[in-house]
């Protein structure tokens, strides 16, 4: 079970970061209650809030880890500098940053995670659906009797051993298809072609 804390939500598409340690603790307690758990396996800090010190935010999560409420701590949408700073406070097992075939702005963070055996969880792995009917992916998908979404996920899985894609879906058929993407052995040549797709 993995979840995140550190945002308030005022309405659709309205998110405000809040790293007040008391609020982070409240969110963990609320998650434990609503999920019916005695601990959360992976608790990720959604964003580092510049209004509070990193020590206060990560320190509160580390306290809850010592109390047995959290097993592992992860971060989301961070730079290498922020990741290294957090690592000085407590072990960080994962980073959840935006990353997909056509959005690779955080390549440096992925490389750092790879070198340091930290899980990299790319959010928007299907570029919010833009990759599900991409023509270049469709062409390659035909060779593997696969779908474009599966090829986009297979590319991520081949890109690095530390990548754990989290495609979002409202369809059980898509869940099954997305999980099956792990069985696609993308050739090096097709991986290279896809790696040259233009990015933002
Ligand atoms: N850390 C952060 O700050 C952050 C921010 C945003 C999002 N996230 C996380 O990122 C994850 C993914 O985000 P997302 O769902 O917005 O983007 P996404 O995974 O890139 O794309 C989801 C879209 O792809 C479609 N899709 C999924 N599987 C498909 C398939 N096999 N065939 C065809 N279409 C398919 C879905 O439609 P259907 O419903 O029809 O399948 C949906 O429209 C979520 O877990 C979310 O919580 C994290």
PDB file of N, CA and C in Angstrom, residues 20-79:
ATOM      1  N   UNK A  20       3.128  21.530   7.002  1.00  0.00           N
ATOM      2  CA  UNK A  20       3.055  21.656   8.457  1.00  0.00           C
ATOM      3  C   UNK A  20       3.126  20.239   9.054  1.00  0.00           C
ATOM      4  N   UNK A  21       4.129  19.971   9.921  1.00  0.00           N
ATOM      5  CA  UNK A  21       4.282  18.612  10.442  1.00  0.00           C
ATOM      6  C   UNK A  21       3.005  18.053  11.079  1.00  0.00           C
ATOM      7  N   UNK A  22       2.260  18.929  11.777  1.00  0.00           N
ATOM      8  CA  UNK A  22       1.021  18.451  12.416  1.00  0.00           C
ATOM      9  C   UNK A  22       0.021  17.985  11.356  1.00  0.00           C
ATOM     10  N   UNK A  23      -0.003  18.688  10.216  1.00  0.00           N
ATOM     11  CA  UNK A  23      -0.922  18.293   9.139  1.00  0.00           C
ATOM     12  C   UNK A  23      -0.472  16.972   8.494  1.00  0.00           C
ATOM     13  N   UNK A  24       0.855  16.819   8.333  1.00  0.00           N
ATOM     14  CA  UNK A  24       1.359  15.562   7.752  1.00  0.00           C
ATOM     15  C   UNK A  24       0.965  14.385   8.647  1.00  0.00           C
ATOM     16  N   UNK A  25       1.117  14.581   9.963  1.00  0.00           N
ATOM     17  CA  UNK A  25       0.748  13.524  10.912  1.00  0.00           C
ATOM     18  C   UNK A  25      -0.754  13.239  10.839  1.00  0.00           C
ATOM     19  N   UNK A  26      -1.555  14.306  10.760  1.00  0.00           N
ATOM     20  CA  UNK A  26      -3.015  14.124  10.682  1.00  0.00           C
ATOM     21  C   UNK A  26      -3.377  13.310   9.429  1.00  0.00           C
ATOM     22  N   UNK A  27      -2.722  13.635   8.304  1.00  0.00           N
ATOM     23  CA  UNK A  27      -3.037  12.904   7.069  1.00  0.00           C
ATOM     24  C   UNK A  27      -2.651  11.422   7.151  1.00  0.00           C
ATOM     25  N   UNK A  28      -1.518  11.148   7.802  1.00  0.00           N
ATOM     26  CA  UNK A  28      -1.118   9.743   7.973  1.00  0.00           C
ATOM     27  C   UNK A  28      -2.168   9.019   8.812  1.00  0.00           C
ATOM     28  N   UNK A  29      -2.575   9.657   9.928  1.00  0.00           N
ATOM     29  CA  UNK A  29      -3.582   9.031  10.814  1.00  0.00           C
ATOM     30  C   UNK A  29      -4.895   8.815  10.056  1.00  0.00           C
ATOM     31  N   UNK A  30      -5.300   9.799   9.250  1.00  0.00           N
ATOM     32  CA  UNK A  30      -6.545   9.664   8.481  1.00  0.00           C
ATOM     33  C   UNK A  30      -6.448   8.526   7.467  1.00  0.00           C
ATOM     34  N   UNK A  31      -5.276   8.415   6.828  1.00  0.00           N
ATOM     35  CA  UNK A  31      -5.070   7.322   5.874  1.00  0.00           C
ATOM     36  C   UNK A  31      -5.151   5.964   6.564  1.00  0.00           C
ATOM     37  N   UNK A  32      -4.504   5.848   7.730  1.00  0.00           N
ATOM     38  CA  UNK A  32      -4.533   4.574   8.467  1.00  0.00           C
ATOM     39  C   UNK A  32      -5.968   4.203   8.819  1.00  0.00           C
ATOM     40  N   UNK A  33      -6.729   5.220   9.265  1.00  0.00           N
ATOM     41  CA  UNK A  33      -8.121   4.969   9.675  1.00  0.00           C
ATOM     42  C   UNK A  33      -8.970   4.569   8.469  1.00  0.00           C
ATOM     43  N   UNK A  34      -8.877   5.371   7.384  1.00  0.00           N
ATOM     44  CA  UNK A  34      -9.776   5.107   6.245  1.00  0.00           C
ATOM     45  C   UNK A  34      -9.386   3.831   5.492  1.00  0.00           C
ATOM     46  N   UNK A  35      -8.109   3.482   5.528  1.00  0.00           N
ATOM     47  CA  UNK A  35      -7.684   2.262   4.832  1.00  0.00           C
ATOM     48  C   UNK A  35      -7.753   1.023   5.743  1.00  0.00           C
ATOM     49  N   UNK A  36      -8.009   1.240   7.030  1.00  0.00           N
ATOM     50  CA  UNK A  36      -8.105   0.111   7.971  1.00  0.00           C
ATOM     51  C   UNK A  36      -6.775  -0.586   8.171  1.00  0.00           C
ATOM     52  N   UNK A  37      -5.686   0.179   8.235  1.00  0.00           N
ATOM     53  CA  UNK A  37      -4.349  -0.404   8.356  1.00  0.00           C
ATOM     54  C   UNK A  37      -3.702   0.006   9.673  1.00  0.00           C
ATOM     55  N   UNK A  38      -2.708  -0.794  10.116  1.00  0.00           N
ATOM     56  CA  UNK A  38      -1.934  -0.339  11.285  1.00  0.00           C
ATOM     57  C   UNK A  38      -0.629   0.315  10.863  1.00  0.00           C
ATOM     58  N   UNK A  39      -0.269   0.172   9.573  1.00  0.00           N
ATOM     59  CA  UNK A  39       0.892   0.904   9.049  1.00  0.00           C
ATOM     60  C   UNK A  39       0.736   1.082   7.542  1.00  0.00           C
ATOM     61  N   UNK A  40       1.465   2.060   7.016  1.00  0.00           N
ATOM     62  CA  UNK A  40       1.472   2.292   5.558  1.00  0.00           C
ATOM     63  C   UNK A  40       2.828   1.847   5.037  1.00  0.00           C
ATOM     64  N   UNK A  41       2.812   1.010   4.001  1.00  0.00           N
ATOM     65  CA  UNK A  41       4.082   0.444   3.507  1.00  0.00           C
ATOM     66  C   UNK A  41       4.991   1.529   2.930  1.00  0.00           C
ATOM     67  N   UNK A  42       4.409   2.384   2.077  1.00  0.00           N
ATOM     68  CA  UNK A  42       5.206   3.454   1.466  1.00  0.00           C
ATOM     69  C   UNK A  42       4.438   4.764   1.580  1.00  0.00           C
ATOM     70  N   UNK A  43       4.986   5.681   2.377  1.00  0.00           N
ATOM     71  CA  UNK A  43       4.354   6.991   2.552  1.00  0.00           C
ATOM     72  C   UNK A  43       5.219   8.010   1.820  1.00  0.00           C
ATOM     73  N   UNK A  44       4.612   8.689   0.828  1.00  0.00           N
ATOM     74  CA  UNK A  44       5.373   9.652   0.034  1.00  0.00           C
ATOM     75  C   UNK A  44       4.949  11.080   0.394  1.00  0.00           C
ATOM     76  N   UNK A  45       5.952  11.950   0.517  1.00  0.00           N
ATOM     77  CA  UNK A  45       5.659  13.377   0.709  1.00  0.00           C
ATOM     78  C   UNK A  45       5.376  13.945  -0.681  1.00  0.00           C
ATOM     79  N   UNK A  46       4.120  14.414  -0.868  1.00  0.00           N
ATOM     80  CA  UNK A  46       3.651  14.818  -2.207  1.00  0.00           C
ATOM     81  C   UNK A  46       4.515  15.942  -2.795  1.00  0.00           C
ATOM     82  N   UNK A  47       4.790  16.947  -1.958  1.00  0.00           N
ATOM     83  CA  UNK A  47       5.692  18.040  -2.359  1.00  0.00           C
ATOM     84  C   UNK A  47       6.428  18.506  -1.121  1.00  0.00           C
ATOM     85  N   UNK A  48       7.646  19.034  -1.301  1.00  0.00           N
ATOM     86  CA  UNK A  48       8.337  19.683  -0.183  1.00  0.00           C
ATOM     87  C   UNK A  48       7.821  21.125  -0.146  1.00  0.00           C
ATOM     88  N   UNK A  49       7.282  21.515   0.994  1.00  0.00           N
ATOM     89  CA  UNK A  49       6.691  22.851   1.158  1.00  0.00           C
ATOM     90  C   UNK A  49       7.783  23.821   1.624  1.00  0.00           C
ATOM     91  N   UNK A  50       8.053  24.841   0.806  1.00  0.00           N
ATOM     92  CA  UNK A  50       9.122  25.801   1.113  1.00  0.00           C
ATOM     93  C   UNK A  50       8.833  26.624   2.371  1.00  0.00           C
ATOM     94  N   UNK A  51       7.588  26.578   2.852  1.00  0.00           N
ATOM     95  CA  UNK A  51       7.242  27.353   4.050  1.00  0.00           C
ATOM     96  C   UNK A  51       7.655  26.657   5.353  1.00  0.00           C
ATOM     97  N   UNK A  52       8.083  25.406   5.237  1.00  0.00           N
ATOM     98  CA  UNK A  52       8.523  24.660   6.427  1.00  0.00           C
ATOM     99  C   UNK A  52       9.895  24.066   6.133  1.00  0.00           C
ATOM    100  N   UNK A  53      10.695  23.865   7.168  1.00  0.00           N
ATOM    101  CA  UNK A  53      12.027  23.316   6.919  1.00  0.00           C
ATOM    102  C   UNK A  53      11.900  21.853   6.497  1.00  0.00           C
ATOM    103  N   UNK A  54      12.881  21.436   5.721  1.00  0.00           N
ATOM    104  CA  UNK A  54      12.899  20.036   5.284  1.00  0.00           C
ATOM    105  C   UNK A  54      12.996  19.119   6.508  1.00  0.00           C
ATOM    106  N   UNK A  55      13.794  19.545   7.482  1.00  0.00           N
ATOM    107  CA  UNK A  55      13.975  18.746   8.712  1.00  0.00           C
ATOM    108  C   UNK A  55      12.627  18.528   9.408  1.00  0.00           C
ATOM    109  N   UNK A  56      11.783  19.580   9.438  1.00  0.00           N
ATOM    110  CA  UNK A  56      10.479  19.455  10.090  1.00  0.00           C
ATOM    111  C   UNK A  56       9.579  18.472   9.332  1.00  0.00           C
ATOM    112  N   UNK A  57       9.594  18.569   8.006  1.00  0.00           N
ATOM    113  CA  UNK A  57       8.683  17.731   7.211  1.00  0.00           C
ATOM    114  C   UNK A  57       9.147  16.260   7.192  1.00  0.00           C
ATOM    115  N   UNK A  58      10.393  16.052   6.783  1.00  0.00           N
ATOM    116  CA  UNK A  58      10.907  14.669   6.718  1.00  0.00           C
ATOM    117  C   UNK A  58      11.060  14.114   8.132  1.00  0.00           C
ATOM    118  N   UNK A  59      11.446  15.026   9.076  1.00  0.00           N
ATOM    119  CA  UNK A  59      11.638  14.583  10.456  1.00  0.00           C
ATOM    120  C   UNK A  59      10.349  14.019  11.056  1.00  0.00           C
ATOM    121  N   UNK A  60       9.211  14.642  10.729  1.00  0.00           N
ATOM    122  CA  UNK A  60       7.925  14.161  11.272  1.00  0.00           C
ATOM    123  C   UNK A  60       7.598  12.771  10.684  1.00  0.00           C
ATOM    124  N   UNK A  61       7.881  12.609   9.401  1.00  0.00           N
ATOM    125  CA  UNK A  61       7.628  11.298   8.788  1.00  0.00           C
ATOM    126  C   UNK A  61       8.554  10.241   9.415  1.00  0.00           C
ATOM    127  N   UNK A  62       9.819  10.643   9.673  1.00  0.00           N
ATOM    128  CA  UNK A  62      10.770   9.702  10.288  1.00  0.00           C
ATOM    129  C   UNK A  62      10.301   9.306  11.691  1.00  0.00           C
ATOM    130  N   UNK A  63       9.709  10.284  12.414  1.00  0.00           N
ATOM    131  CA  UNK A  63       9.175   9.981  13.763  1.00  0.00           C
ATOM    132  C   UNK A  63       8.072   8.924  13.656  1.00  0.00           C
ATOM    133  N   UNK A  64       7.185   9.136  12.664  1.00  0.00           N
ATOM    134  CA  UNK A  64       6.068   8.185  12.502  1.00  0.00           C
ATOM    135  C   UNK A  64       6.572   6.816  12.035  1.00  0.00           C
ATOM    136  N   UNK A  65       7.713   6.847  11.351  1.00  0.00           N
ATOM    137  CA  UNK A  65       8.329   5.572  10.954  1.00  0.00           C
ATOM    138  C   UNK A  65       8.813   4.842  12.215  1.00  0.00           C
ATOM    139  N   UNK A  66       9.459   5.590  13.113  1.00  0.00           N
ATOM    140  CA  UNK A  66       9.936   4.977  14.367  1.00  0.00           C
ATOM    141  C   UNK A  66       8.763   4.453  15.206  1.00  0.00           C
ATOM    142  N   UNK A  67       7.619   5.131  15.098  1.00  0.00           N
ATOM    143  CA  UNK A  67       6.422   4.707  15.847  1.00  0.00           C
ATOM    144  C   UNK A  67       5.732   3.509  15.191  1.00  0.00           C
ATOM    145  N   UNK A  68       6.222   3.092  14.022  1.00  0.00           N
ATOM    146  CA  UNK A  68       5.664   1.917  13.343  1.00  0.00           C
ATOM    147  C   UNK A  68       4.468   2.217  12.448  1.00  0.00           C
ATOM    148  N   UNK A  69       4.139   3.494  12.262  1.00  0.00           N
ATOM    149  CA  UNK A  69       2.977   3.847  11.424  1.00  0.00           C
ATOM    150  C   UNK A  69       3.336   3.841   9.937  1.00  0.00           C
ATOM    151  N   UNK A  70       4.609   4.034   9.643  1.00  0.00           N
ATOM    152  CA  UNK A  70       5.089   4.083   8.245  1.00  0.00           C
ATOM    153  C   UNK A  70       6.248   3.100   8.123  1.00  0.00           C
ATOM    154  N   UNK A  71       6.234   2.298   7.031  1.00  0.00           N
ATOM    155  CA  UNK A  71       7.373   1.379   6.859  1.00  0.00           C
ATOM    156  C   UNK A  71       8.497   2.073   6.086  1.00  0.00           C
ATOM    157  N   UNK A  72       8.146   2.628   4.926  1.00  0.00           N
ATOM    158  CA  UNK A  72       9.166   3.285   4.090  1.00  0.00           C
ATOM    159  C   UNK A  72       8.724   4.702   3.733  1.00  0.00           C
ATOM    160  N   UNK A  73       9.720   5.588   3.504  1.00  0.00           N
ATOM    161  CA  UNK A  73       9.421   6.982   3.138  1.00  0.00           C
ATOM    162  C   UNK A  73       9.892   7.261   1.716  1.00  0.00           C
ATOM    163  N   UNK A  74       9.023   7.938   0.940  1.00  0.00           N
ATOM    164  CA  UNK A  74       9.370   8.336  -0.423  1.00  0.00           C
ATOM    165  C   UNK A  74       9.082   9.817  -0.625  1.00  0.00           C
ATOM    166  N   UNK A  75       9.574  10.359  -1.740  1.00  0.00           N
ATOM    167  CA  UNK A  75       9.346  11.770  -2.077  1.00  0.00           C
ATOM    168  C   UNK A  75       8.637  11.857  -3.420  1.00  0.00           C
ATOM    169  N   UNK A  76       8.125  13.043  -3.752  1.00  0.00           N
ATOM    170  CA  UNK A  76       7.470  13.225  -5.043  1.00  0.00           C
ATOM    171  C   UNK A  76       7.847  14.580  -5.638  1.00  0.00           C
ATOM    172  N   UNK A  77       8.144  14.564  -6.921  1.00  0.00           N
ATOM    173  CA  UNK A  77       8.485  15.776  -7.697  1.00  0.00           C
ATOM    174  C   UNK A  77       9.607  16.562  -7.022  1.00  0.00           C
ATOM    175  N   UNK A  78      10.749  15.914  -6.913  1.00  0.00           N
ATOM    176  CA  UNK A  78      11.903  16.560  -6.264  1.00  0.00           C
ATOM    177  C   UNK A  78      13.091  16.628  -7.218  1.00  0.00           C
ATOM    178  N   UNK A  79      14.013  17.533  -6.884  1.00  0.00           N
ATOM    179  CA  UNK A  79      15.287  17.635  -7.602  1.00  0.00           C
ATOM    180  C   UNK A  79      16.293  16.706  -6.912  1.00  0.00           C
TER     181      UNK A  79
END
